[in-house]
PDB file of C-alpha atoms in Angstrom:
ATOM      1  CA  UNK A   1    -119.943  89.042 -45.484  1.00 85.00           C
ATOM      2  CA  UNK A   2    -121.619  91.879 -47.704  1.00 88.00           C
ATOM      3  CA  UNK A   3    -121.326  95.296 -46.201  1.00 92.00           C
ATOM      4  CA  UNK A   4    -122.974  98.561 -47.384  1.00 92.00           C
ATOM      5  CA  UNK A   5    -122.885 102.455 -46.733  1.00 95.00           C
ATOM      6  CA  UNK A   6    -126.223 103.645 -45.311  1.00 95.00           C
ATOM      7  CA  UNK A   7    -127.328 106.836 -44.267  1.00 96.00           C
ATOM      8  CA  UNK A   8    -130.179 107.450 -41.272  1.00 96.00           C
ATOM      9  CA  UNK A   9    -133.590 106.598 -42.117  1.00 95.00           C
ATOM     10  CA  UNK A  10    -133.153 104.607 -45.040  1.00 95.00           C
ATOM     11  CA  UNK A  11    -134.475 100.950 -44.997  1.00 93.00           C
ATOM     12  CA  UNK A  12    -132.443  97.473 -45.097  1.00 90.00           C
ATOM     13  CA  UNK A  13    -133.948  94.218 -46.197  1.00 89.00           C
ATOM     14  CA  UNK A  14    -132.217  91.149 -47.592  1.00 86.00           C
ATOM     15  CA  UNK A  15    -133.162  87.823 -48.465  1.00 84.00           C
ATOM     16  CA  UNK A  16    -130.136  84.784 -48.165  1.00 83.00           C
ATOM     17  CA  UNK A  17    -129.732  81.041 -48.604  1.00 81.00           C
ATOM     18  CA  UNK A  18    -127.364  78.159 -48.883  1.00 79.00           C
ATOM     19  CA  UNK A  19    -128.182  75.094 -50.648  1.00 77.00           C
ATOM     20  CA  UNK A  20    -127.711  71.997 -48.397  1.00 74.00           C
ATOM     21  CA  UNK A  21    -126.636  73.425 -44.863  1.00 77.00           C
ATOM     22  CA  UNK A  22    -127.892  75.622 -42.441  1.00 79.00           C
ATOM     23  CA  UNK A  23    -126.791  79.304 -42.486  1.00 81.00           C
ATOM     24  CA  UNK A  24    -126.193  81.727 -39.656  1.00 85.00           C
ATOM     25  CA  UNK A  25    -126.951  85.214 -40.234  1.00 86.00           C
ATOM     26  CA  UNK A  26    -126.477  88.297 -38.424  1.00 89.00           C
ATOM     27  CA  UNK A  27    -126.313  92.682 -38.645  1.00 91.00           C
ATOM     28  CA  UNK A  28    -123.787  94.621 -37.872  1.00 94.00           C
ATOM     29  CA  UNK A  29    -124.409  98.194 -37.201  1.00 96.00           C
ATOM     30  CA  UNK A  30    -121.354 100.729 -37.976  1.00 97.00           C
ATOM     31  CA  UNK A  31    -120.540 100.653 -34.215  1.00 96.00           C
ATOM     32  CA  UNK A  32    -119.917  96.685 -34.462  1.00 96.00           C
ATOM     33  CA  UNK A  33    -123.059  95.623 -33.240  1.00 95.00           C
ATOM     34  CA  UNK A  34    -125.365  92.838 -34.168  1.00 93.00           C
ATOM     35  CA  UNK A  35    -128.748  94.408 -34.776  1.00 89.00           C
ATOM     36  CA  UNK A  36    -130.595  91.353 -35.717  1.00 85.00           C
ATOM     37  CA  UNK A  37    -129.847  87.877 -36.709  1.00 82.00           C
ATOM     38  CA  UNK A  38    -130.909  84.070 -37.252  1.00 81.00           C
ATOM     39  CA  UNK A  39    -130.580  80.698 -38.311  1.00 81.00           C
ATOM     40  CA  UNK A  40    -132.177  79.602 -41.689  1.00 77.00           C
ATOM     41  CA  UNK A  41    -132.732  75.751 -42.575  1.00 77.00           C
ATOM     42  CA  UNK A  42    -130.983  74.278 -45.522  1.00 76.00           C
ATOM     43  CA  UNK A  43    -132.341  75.980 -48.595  1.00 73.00           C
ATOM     44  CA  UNK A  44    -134.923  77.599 -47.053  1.00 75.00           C
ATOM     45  CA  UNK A  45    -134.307  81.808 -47.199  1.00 76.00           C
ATOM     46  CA  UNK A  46    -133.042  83.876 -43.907  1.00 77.00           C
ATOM     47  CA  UNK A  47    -135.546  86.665 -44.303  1.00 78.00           C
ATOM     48  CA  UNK A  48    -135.154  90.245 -42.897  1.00 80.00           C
ATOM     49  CA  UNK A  49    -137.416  92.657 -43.218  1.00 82.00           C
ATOM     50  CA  UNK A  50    -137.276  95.795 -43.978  1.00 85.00           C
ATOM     51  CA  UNK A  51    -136.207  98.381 -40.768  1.00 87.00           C
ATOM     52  CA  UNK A  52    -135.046 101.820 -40.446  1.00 92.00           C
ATOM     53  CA  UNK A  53    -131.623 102.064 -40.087  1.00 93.00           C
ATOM     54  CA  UNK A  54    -130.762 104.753 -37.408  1.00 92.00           C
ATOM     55  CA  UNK A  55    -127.355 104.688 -37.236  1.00 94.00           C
ATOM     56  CA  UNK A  56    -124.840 106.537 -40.637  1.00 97.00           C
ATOM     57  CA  UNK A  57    -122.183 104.243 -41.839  1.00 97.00           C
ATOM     58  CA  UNK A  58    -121.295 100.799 -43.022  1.00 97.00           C
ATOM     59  CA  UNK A  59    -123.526  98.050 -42.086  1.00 95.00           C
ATOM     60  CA  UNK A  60    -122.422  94.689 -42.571  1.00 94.00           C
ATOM     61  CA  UNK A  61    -124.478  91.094 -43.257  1.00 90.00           C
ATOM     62  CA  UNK A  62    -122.253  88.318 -41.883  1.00 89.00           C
ATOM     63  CA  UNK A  63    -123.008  84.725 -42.629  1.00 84.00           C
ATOM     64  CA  UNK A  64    -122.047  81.738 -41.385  1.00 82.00           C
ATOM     65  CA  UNK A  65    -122.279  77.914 -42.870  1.00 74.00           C
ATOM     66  CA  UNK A  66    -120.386  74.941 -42.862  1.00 68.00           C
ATOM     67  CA  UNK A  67    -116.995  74.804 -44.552  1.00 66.00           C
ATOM     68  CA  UNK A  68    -117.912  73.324 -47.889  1.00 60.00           C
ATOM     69  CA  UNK A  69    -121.135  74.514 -48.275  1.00 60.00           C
ATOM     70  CA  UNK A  70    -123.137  75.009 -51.747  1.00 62.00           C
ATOM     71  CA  UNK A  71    -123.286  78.981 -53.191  1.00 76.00           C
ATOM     72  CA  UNK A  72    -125.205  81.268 -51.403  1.00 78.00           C
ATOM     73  CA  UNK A  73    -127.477  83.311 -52.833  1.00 81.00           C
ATOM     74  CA  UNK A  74    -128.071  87.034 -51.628  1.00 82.00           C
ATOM     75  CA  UNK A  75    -130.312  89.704 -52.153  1.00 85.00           C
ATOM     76  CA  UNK A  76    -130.278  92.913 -50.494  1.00 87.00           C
ATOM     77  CA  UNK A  77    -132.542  96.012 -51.248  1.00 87.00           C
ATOM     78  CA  UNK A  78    -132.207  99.772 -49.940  1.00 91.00           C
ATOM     79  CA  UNK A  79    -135.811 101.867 -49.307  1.00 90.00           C
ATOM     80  CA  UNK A  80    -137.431  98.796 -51.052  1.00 78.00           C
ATOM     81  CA  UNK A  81    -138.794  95.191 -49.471  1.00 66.00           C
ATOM     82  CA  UNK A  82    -138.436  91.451 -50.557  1.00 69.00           C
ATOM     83  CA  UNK A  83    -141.009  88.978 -50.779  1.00 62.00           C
TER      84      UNK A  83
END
């Protein structure tokens, strides 16, 4: 998992794969719960786009994949988008 400190109105997006297997994602508000989530194929990105966070504190991305699955590969931006 990958957590960060946000404050209200600032905007979360992240990109994240894994090689060879499936990969569950969800978001975890500061309050412990899941905001958003999904399944990506393998190697094919689990894209979120950008939102408005509304709640101060430490949100946290939680993946889940197979046990011996390839690297994943994250990327996360604040007030910004990913394409």
């Amino acid at each position: 998992s990958y957590s960060v400190d946000l404050a209200i109105g600032q905007r979360l997006s992240f990109a994240a794969t894994v090689a060879g297997s499936a990969l569950d994602v969800a978001v975890i508000n500061p309050l412990g719960q899941t905001i958003t989530g999904g399944t990506a194929a393998a190697g094919n990105p689990r894209l979120v786009s950008p939102f408005t966070v509304s709640t101060a504190g430490l949100w946290t991305i939680r993946f889940t994949a197979p046990v011996g699955s390839a690297n994943l590969s994250l990327d996360v931006a604040v007030n910004a988008g990913i394409e």
